[in-house]
Coordinates of N, CA and C in Angstrom, one line a residue:
Chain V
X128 N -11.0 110.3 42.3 CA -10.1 109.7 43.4 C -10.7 108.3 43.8
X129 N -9.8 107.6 44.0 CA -10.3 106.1 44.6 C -10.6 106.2 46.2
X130 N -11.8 105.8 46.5 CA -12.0 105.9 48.0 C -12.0 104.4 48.4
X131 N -11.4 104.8 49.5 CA -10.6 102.9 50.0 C -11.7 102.9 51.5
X132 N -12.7 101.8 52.2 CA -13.5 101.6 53.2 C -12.8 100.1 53.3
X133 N -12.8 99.9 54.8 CA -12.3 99.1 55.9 C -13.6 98.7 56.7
X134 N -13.5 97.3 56.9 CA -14.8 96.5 57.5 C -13.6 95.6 58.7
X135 N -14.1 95.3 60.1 CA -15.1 96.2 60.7 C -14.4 97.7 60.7
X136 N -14.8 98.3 61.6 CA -14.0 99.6 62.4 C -13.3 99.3 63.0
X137 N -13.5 98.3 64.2 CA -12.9 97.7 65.2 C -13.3 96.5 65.6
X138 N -12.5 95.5 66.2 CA -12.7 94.4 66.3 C -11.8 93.7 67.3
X139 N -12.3 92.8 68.7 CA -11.6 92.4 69.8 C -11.5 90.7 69.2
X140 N -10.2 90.5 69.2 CA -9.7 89.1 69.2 C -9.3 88.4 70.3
X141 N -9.3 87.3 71.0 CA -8.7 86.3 71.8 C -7.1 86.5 71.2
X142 N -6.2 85.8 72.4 CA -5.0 85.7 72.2 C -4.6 84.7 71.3
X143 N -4.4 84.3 70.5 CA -4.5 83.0 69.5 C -4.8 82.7 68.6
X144 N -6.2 83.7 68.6 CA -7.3 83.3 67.6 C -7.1 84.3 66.2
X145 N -7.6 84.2 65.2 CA -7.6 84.6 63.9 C -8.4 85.6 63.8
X146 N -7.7 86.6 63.3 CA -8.1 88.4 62.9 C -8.2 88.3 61.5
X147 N -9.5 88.9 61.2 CA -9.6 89.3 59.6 C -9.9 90.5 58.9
X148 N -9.3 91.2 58.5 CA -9.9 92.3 57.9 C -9.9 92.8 56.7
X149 N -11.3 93.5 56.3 CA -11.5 93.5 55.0 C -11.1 95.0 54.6
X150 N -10.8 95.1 53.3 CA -10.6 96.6 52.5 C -10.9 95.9 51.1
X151 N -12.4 97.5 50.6 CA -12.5 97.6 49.5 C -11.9 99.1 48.9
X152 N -11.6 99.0 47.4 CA -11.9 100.0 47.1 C -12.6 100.3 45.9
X153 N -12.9 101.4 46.0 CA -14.0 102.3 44.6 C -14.0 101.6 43.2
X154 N -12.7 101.4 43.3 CA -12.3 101.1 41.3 C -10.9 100.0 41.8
X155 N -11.0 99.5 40.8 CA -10.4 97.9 40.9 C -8.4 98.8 41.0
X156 N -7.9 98.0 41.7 CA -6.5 98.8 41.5 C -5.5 97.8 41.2
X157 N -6.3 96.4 40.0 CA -5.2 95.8 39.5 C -4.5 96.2 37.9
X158 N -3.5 96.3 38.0 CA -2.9 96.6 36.7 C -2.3 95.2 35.9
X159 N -3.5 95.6 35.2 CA -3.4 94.1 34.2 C -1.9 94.1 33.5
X160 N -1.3 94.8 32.8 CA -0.1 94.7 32.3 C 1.1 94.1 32.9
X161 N 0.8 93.6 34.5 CA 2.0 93.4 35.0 C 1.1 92.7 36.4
X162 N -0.2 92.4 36.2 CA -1.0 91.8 36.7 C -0.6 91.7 38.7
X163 N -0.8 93.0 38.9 CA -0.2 93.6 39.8 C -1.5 93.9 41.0
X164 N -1.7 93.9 42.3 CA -2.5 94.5 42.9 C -1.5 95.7 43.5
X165 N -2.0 96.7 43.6 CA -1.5 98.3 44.0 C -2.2 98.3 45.4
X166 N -2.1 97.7 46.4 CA -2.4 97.7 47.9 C -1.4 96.9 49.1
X167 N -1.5 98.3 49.6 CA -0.7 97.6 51.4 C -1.3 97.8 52.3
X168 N -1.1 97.3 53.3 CA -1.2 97.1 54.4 C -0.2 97.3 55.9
X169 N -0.9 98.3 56.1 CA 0.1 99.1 57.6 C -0.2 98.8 59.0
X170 N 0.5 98.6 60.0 CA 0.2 99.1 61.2 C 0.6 99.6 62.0
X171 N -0.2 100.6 62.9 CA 0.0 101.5 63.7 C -0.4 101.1 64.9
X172 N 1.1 101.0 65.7 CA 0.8 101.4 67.1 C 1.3 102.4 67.9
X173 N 0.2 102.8 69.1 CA 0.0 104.4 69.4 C 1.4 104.8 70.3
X174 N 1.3 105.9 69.0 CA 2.8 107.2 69.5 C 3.8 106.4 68.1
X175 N 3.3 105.9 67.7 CA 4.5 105.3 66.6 C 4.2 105.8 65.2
X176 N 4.8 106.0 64.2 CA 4.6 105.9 62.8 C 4.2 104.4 62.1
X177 N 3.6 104.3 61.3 CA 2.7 103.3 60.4 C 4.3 102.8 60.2
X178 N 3.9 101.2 59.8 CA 4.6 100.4 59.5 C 4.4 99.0 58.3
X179 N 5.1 99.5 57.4 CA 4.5 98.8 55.9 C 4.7 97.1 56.4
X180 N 3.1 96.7 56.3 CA 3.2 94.9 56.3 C 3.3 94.5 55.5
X181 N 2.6 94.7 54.4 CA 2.3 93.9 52.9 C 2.3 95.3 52.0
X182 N 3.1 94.6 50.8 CA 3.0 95.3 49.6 C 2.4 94.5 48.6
X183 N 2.0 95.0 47.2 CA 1.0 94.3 46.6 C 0.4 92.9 46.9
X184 N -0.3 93.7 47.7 CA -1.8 92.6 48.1 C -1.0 91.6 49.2
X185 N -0.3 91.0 49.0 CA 0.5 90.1 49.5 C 1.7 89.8 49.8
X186 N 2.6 90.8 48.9 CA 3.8 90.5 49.7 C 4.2 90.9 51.1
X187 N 4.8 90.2 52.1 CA 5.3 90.5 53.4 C 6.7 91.2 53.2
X188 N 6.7 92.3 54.2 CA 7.9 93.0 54.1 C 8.9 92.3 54.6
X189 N 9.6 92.3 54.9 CA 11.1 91.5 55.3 C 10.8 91.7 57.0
X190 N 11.0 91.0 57.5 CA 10.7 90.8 59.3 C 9.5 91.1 59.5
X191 N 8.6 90.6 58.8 CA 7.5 90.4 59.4 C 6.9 89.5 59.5
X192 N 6.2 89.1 60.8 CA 5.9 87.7 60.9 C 4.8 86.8 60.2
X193 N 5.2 85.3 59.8 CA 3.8 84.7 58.5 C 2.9 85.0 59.1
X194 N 2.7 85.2 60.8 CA 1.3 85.0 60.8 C 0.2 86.2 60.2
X195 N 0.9 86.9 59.5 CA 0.2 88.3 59.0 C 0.5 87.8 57.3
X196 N -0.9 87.9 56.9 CA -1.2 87.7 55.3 C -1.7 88.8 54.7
X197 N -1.9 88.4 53.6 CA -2.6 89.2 52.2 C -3.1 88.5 51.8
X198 N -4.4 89.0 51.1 CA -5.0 88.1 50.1 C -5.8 89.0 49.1
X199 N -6.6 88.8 47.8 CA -7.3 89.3 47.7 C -7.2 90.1 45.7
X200 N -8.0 90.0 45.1 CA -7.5 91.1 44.1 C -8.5 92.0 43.3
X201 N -8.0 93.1 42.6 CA -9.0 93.8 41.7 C -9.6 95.0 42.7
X202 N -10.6 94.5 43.6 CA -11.6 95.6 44.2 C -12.0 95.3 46.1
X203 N -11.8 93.7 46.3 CA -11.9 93.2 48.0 C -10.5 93.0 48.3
X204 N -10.1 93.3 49.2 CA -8.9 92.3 49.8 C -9.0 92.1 51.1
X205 N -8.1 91.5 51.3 CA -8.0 91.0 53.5 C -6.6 90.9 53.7
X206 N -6.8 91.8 55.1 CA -5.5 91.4 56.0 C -5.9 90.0 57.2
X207 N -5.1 89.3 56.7 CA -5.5 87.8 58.4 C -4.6 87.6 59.4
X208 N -4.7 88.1 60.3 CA -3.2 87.5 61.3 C -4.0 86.2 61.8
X209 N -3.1 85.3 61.4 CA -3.6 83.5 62.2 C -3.6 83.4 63.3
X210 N -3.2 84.1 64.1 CA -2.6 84.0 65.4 C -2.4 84.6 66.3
X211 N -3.1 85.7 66.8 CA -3.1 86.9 67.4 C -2.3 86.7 68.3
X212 N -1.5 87.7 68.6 CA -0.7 88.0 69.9 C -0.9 89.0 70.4
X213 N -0.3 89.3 71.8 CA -0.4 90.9 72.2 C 0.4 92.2 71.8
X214 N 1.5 91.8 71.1 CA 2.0 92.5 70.5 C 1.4 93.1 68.7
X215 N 0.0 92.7 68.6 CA -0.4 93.0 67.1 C -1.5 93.9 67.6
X216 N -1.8 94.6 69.0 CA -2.9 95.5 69.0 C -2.5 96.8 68.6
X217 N -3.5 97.1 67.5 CA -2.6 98.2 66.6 C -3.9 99.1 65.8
X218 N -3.7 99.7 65.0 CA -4.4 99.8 64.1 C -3.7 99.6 63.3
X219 N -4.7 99.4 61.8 CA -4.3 98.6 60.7 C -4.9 99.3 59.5
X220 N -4.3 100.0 58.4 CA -4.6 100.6 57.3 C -4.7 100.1 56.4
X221 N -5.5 100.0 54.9 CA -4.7 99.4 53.4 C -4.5 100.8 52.7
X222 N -4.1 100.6 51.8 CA -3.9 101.8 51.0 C -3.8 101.2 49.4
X223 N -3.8 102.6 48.9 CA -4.0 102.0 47.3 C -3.2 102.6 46.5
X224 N -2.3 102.3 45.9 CA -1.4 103.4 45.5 C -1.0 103.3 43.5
X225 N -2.5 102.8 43.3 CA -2.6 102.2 41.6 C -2.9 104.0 41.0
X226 N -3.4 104.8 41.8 CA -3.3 106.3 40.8 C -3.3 107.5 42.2
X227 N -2.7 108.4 41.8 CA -2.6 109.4 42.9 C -4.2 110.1 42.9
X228 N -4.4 110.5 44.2 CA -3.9 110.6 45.5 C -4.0 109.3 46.1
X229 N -2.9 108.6 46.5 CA -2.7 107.4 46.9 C -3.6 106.6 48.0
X230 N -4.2 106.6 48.4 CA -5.4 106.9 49.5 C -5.4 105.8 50.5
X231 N -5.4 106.1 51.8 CA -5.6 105.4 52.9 C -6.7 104.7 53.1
X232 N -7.3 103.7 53.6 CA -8.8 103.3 54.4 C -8.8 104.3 55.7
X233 N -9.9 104.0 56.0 CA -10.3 104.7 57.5 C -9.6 103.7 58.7
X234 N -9.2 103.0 58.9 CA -8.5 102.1 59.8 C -9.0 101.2 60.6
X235 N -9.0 100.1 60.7 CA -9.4 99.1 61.8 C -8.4 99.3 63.1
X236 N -9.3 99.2 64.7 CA -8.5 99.3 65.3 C -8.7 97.3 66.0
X237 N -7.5 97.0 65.8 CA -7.5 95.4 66.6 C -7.3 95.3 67.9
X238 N -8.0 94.7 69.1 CA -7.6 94.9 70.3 C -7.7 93.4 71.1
X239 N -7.3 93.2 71.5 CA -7.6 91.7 72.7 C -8.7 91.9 73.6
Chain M
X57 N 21.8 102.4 57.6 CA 21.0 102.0 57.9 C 20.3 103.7 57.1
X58 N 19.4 102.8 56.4 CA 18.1 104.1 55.8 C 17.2 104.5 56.4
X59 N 17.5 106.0 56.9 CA 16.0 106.5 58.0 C 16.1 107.8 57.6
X60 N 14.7 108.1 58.1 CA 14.7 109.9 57.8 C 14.1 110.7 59.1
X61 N 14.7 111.3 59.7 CA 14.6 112.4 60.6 C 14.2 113.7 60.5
X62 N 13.1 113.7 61.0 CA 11.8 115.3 60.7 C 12.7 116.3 62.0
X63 N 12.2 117.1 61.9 CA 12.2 118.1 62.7 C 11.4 118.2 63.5
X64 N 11.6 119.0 64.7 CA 10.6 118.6 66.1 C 9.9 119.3 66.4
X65 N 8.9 119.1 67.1 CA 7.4 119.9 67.2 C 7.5 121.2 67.4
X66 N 6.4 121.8 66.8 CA 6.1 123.4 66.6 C 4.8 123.4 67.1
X67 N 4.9 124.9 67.7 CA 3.8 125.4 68.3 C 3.5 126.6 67.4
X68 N 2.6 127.3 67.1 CA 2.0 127.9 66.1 C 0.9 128.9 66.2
X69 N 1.0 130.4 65.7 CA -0.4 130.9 66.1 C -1.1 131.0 64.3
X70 N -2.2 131.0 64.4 CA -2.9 131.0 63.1 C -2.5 132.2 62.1
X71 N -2.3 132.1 60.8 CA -1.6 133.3 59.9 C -0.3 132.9 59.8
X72 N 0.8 132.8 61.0 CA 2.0 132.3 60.7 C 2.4 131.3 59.6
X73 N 3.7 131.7 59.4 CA 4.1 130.5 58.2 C 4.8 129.5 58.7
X74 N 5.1 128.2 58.2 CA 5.8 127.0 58.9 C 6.7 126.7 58.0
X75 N 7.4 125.6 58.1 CA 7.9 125.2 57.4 C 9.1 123.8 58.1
X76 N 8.7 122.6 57.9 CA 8.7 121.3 58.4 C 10.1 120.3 57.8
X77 N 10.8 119.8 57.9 CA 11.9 119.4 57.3 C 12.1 118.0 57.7
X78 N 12.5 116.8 57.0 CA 12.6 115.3 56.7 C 14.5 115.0 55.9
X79 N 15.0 114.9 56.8 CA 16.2 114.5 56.1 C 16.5 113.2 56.1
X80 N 16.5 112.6 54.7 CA 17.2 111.3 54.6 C 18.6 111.1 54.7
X81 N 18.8 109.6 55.1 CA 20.3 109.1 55.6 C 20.3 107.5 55.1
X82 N 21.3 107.1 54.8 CA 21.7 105.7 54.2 C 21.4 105.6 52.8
X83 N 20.7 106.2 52.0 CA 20.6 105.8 50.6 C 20.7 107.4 49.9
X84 N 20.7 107.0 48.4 CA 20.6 108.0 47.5 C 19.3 108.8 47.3
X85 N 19.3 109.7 48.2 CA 17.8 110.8 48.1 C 17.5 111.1 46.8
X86 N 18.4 111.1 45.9 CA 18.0 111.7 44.7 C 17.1 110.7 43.8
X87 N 17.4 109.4 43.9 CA 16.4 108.2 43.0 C 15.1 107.6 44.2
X88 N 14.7 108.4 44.7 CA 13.5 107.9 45.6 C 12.3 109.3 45.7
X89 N 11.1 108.7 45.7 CA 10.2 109.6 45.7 C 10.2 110.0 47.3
X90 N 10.0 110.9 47.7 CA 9.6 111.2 50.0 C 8.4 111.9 49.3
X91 N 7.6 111.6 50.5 CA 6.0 112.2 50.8 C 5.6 112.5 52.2
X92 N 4.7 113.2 52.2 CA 4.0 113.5 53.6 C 2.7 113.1 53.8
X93 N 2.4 112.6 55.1 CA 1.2 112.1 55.3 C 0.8 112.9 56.5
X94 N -0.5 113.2 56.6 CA -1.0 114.1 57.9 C -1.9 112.5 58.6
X95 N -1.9 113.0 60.1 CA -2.5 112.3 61.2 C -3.4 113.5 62.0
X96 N -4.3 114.4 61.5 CA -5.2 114.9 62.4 C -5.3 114.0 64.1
X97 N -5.7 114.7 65.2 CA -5.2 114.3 66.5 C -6.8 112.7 66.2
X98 N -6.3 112.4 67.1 CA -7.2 110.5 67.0 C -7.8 109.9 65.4
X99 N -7.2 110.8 64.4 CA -8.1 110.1 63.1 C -6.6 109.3 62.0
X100 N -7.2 109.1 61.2 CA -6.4 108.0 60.1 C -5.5 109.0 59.6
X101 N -4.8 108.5 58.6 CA -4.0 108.9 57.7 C -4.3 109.7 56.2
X102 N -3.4 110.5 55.9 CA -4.7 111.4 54.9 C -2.8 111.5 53.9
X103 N -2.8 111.0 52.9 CA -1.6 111.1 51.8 C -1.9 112.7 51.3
X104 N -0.5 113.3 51.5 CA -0.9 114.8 51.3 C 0.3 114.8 49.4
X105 N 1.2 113.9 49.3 CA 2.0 114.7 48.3 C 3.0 113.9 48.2
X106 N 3.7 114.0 47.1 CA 5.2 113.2 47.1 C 6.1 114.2 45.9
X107 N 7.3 114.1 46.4 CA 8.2 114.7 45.3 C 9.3 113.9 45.2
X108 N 10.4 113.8 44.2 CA 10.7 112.9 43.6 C 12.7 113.9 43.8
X109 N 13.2 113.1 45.0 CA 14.6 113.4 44.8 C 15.2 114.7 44.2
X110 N 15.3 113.3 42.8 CA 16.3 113.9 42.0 C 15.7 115.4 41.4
X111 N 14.8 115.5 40.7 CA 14.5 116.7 39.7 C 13.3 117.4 41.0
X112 N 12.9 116.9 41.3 CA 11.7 118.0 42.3 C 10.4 117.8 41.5
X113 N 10.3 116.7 41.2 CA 8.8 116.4 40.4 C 7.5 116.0 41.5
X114 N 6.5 117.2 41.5 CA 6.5 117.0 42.9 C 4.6 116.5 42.0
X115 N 4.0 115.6 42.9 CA 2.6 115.4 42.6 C 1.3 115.5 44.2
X116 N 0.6 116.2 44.0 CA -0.2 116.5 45.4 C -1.2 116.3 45.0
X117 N -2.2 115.6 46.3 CA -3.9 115.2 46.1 C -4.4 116.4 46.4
X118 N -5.3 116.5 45.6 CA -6.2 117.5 45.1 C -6.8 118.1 47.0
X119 N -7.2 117.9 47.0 CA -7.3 118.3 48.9 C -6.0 118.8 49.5
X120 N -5.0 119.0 49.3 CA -3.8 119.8 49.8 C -3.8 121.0 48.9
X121 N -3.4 120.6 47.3 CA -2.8 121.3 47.0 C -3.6 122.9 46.8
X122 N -2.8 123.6 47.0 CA -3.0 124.8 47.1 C -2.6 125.5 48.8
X123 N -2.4 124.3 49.6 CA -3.2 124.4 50.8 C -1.5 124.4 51.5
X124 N -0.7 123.9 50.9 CA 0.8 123.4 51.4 C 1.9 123.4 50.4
X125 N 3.1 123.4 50.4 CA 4.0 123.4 49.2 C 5.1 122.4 49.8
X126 N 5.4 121.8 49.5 CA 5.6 120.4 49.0 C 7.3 120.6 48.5
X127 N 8.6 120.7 49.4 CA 9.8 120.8 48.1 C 11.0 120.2 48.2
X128 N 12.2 119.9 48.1 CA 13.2 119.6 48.5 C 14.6 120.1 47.8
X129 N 15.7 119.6 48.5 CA 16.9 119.9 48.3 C 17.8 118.7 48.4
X130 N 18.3 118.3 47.2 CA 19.0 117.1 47.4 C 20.3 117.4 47.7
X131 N 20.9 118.6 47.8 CA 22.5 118.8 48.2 C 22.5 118.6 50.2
X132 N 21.3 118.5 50.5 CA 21.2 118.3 52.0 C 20.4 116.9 52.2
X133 N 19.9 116.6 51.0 CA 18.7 115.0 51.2 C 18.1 115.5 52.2
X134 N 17.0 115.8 52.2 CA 16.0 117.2 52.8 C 14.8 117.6 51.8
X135 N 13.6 117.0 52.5 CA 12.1 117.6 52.0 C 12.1 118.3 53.0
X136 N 10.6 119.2 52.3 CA 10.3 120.3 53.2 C 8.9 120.0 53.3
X137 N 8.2 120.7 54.1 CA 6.2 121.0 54.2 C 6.6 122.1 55.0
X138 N 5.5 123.3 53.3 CA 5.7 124.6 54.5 C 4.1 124.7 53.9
X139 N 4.0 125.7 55.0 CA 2.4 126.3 55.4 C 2.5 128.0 54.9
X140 N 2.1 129.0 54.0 CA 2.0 130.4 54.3 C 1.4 130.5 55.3
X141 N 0.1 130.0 55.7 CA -0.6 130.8 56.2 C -1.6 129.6 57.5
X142 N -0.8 129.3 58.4 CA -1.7 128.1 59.1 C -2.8 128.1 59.8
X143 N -3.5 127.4 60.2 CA -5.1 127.3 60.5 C -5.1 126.5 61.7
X144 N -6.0 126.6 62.6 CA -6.0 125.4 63.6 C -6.1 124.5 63.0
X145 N -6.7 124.4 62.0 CA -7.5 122.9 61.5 C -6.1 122.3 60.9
X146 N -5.0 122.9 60.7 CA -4.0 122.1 60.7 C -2.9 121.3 61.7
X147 N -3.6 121.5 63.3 CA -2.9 120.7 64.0 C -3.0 119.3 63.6
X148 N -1.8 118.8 63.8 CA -2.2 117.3 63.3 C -0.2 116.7 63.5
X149 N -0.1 115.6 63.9 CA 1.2 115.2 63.2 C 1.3 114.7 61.8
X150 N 2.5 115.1 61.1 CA 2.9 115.1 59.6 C 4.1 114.3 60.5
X151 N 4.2 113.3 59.1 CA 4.9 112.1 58.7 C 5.5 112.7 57.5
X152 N 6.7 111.8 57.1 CA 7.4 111.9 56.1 C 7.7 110.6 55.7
X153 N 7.8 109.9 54.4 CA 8.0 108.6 54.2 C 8.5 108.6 52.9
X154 N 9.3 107.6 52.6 CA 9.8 107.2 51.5 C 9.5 105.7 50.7
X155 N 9.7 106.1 49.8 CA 8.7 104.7 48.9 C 9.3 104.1 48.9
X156 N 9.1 102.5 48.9 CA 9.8 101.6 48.4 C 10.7 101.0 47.1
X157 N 10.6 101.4 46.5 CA 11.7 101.1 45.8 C 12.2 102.5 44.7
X158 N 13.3 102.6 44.4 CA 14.3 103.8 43.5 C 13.4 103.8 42.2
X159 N 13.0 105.2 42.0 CA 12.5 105.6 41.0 C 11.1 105.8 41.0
X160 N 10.4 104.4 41.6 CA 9.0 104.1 40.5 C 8.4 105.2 41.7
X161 N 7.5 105.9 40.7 CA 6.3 106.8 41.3 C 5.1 105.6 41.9
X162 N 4.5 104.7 41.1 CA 3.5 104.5 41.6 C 3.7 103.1 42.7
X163 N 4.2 103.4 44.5 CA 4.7 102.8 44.8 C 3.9 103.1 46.5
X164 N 4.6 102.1 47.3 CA 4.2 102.8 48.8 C 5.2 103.0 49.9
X165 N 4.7 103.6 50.6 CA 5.6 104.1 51.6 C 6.1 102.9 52.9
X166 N 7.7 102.8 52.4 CA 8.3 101.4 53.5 C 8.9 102.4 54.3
X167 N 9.6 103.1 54.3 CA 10.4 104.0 55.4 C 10.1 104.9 56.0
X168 N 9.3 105.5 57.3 CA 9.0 106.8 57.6 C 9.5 107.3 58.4
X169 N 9.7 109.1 58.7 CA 10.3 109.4 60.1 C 9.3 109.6 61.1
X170 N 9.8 110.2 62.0 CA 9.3 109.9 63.4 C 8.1 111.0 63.6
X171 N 7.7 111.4 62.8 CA 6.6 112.5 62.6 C 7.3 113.7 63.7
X172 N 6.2 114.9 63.2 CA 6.7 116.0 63.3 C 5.0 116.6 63.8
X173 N 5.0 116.9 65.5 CA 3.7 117.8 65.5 C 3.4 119.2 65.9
X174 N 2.6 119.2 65.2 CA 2.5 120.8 64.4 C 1.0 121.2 65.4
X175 N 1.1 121.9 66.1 CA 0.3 122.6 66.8 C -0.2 124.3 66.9
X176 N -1.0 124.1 66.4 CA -1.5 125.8 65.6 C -2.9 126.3 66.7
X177 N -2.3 127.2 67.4 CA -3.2 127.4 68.3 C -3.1 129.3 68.7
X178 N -4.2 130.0 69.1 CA -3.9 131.3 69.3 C -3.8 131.4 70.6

């Protein structure tokens, strides 16, 4: 199984200021054939269901705002909001979904 | 508009059987994979399984299976999560989610319902 770890745990941002968060995982989840990263990026805020931000590595889902990125490939990636607001205190998942069981990180919680 | 609507919370004594339901609306249930995800109370997300519409091709991570059965019925667009036999250690809210795009298995979850909590207590 691929085990996915999230750096920090948690982390307080200024209103404004730039959020970064890392996710590794175990075994690389690029698929060279179609030169693909197999990772997203969710957030949860509390009483709500997860909400898909990024699909492979980088793409943005449809309404969601630029200030939320992707970067990253093979085995590190990062989620960056440029710009924190108060509406982004959440927690924040990646996942990997290059071979079943599709696997979560442990979650960053972002707070102001 | 594509959403899927779980069934509403259960209260539960240990030994009893469950059994949890996710009906999709707005698209074709049968060309999309639905899965369940568990939320144990304050911890992350744990991918329990996914089954596949159309035929019932169902795949579960090794840490469930055995543990939950996983099924659906496309003449109602309707997954299921049932339990024989439940445990405290399965309180937790279950999610239901649908993958992003028609067909592909190796994909992630864009649509989910509103979770369903399951509280197993004597």
């Amino acid at each position: 199984d691929i085990v996915m770890t999230q750096s920090p745990d948690s982390l307080a941002v200024s209103l404004g200021e730039r959020a970064t968060i890392n996710c590794r995982s175990s075994q690389s989840v690029l698929y060279n054939a179609n030169s693909k990263n197999y990772l997203a990026w969710f957030q949860q805020k509390p009483g709500q269901p997860p909400k898909l931000l990024i699909h492979w590595a980088s793409t943005r889902e449809s309404g969601v705002p630029d200030r939320f990125s992707g970067s990253g490939s093979g085995t590190d990636f990062t989620l960056t909001i440029s710009s924190l607001q108060a509406e982004d205190v959440a927690v924040y998942y990646c996942q990997q979904y290059y071979s079943i069981p599709y696997s979560f990180g442990p979650g960053t919680k972002v707070d102001i | 508009e594509v959403q899927l609507v779980q069934s509403g919370a259960e209260v539960n004594k240990p030994g009893e059987s469950l059994e949890i339901s996710c009906k999709g609306s707005g698209y074709n249930f049968s060309t999309y994979w639905i899965g369940w995800v568990r939320q144990m109370p304050g911890k992350g997300l744990e991918w329990m399984g996914i089954i596949y519409g159309g035929d019932s091709d169902t795949r579960y991570s090794p840490s469930f299976q055995g543990q939950v059965t996983i099924s659906a019925d496309k003449s109602i667009s309707t997954a299921y999560l049932r339990w024989s036999s439940l445990k405290a250690s399965d309180t937790a809210i279950y999610y239901c989610a649908r993958h992003s795009l028609a067909t592909v298995t190796a994909d992630t979850f864009a649509i989910w319902g509103q979770g369903t909590l399951v509280t197993v207590s004597s």
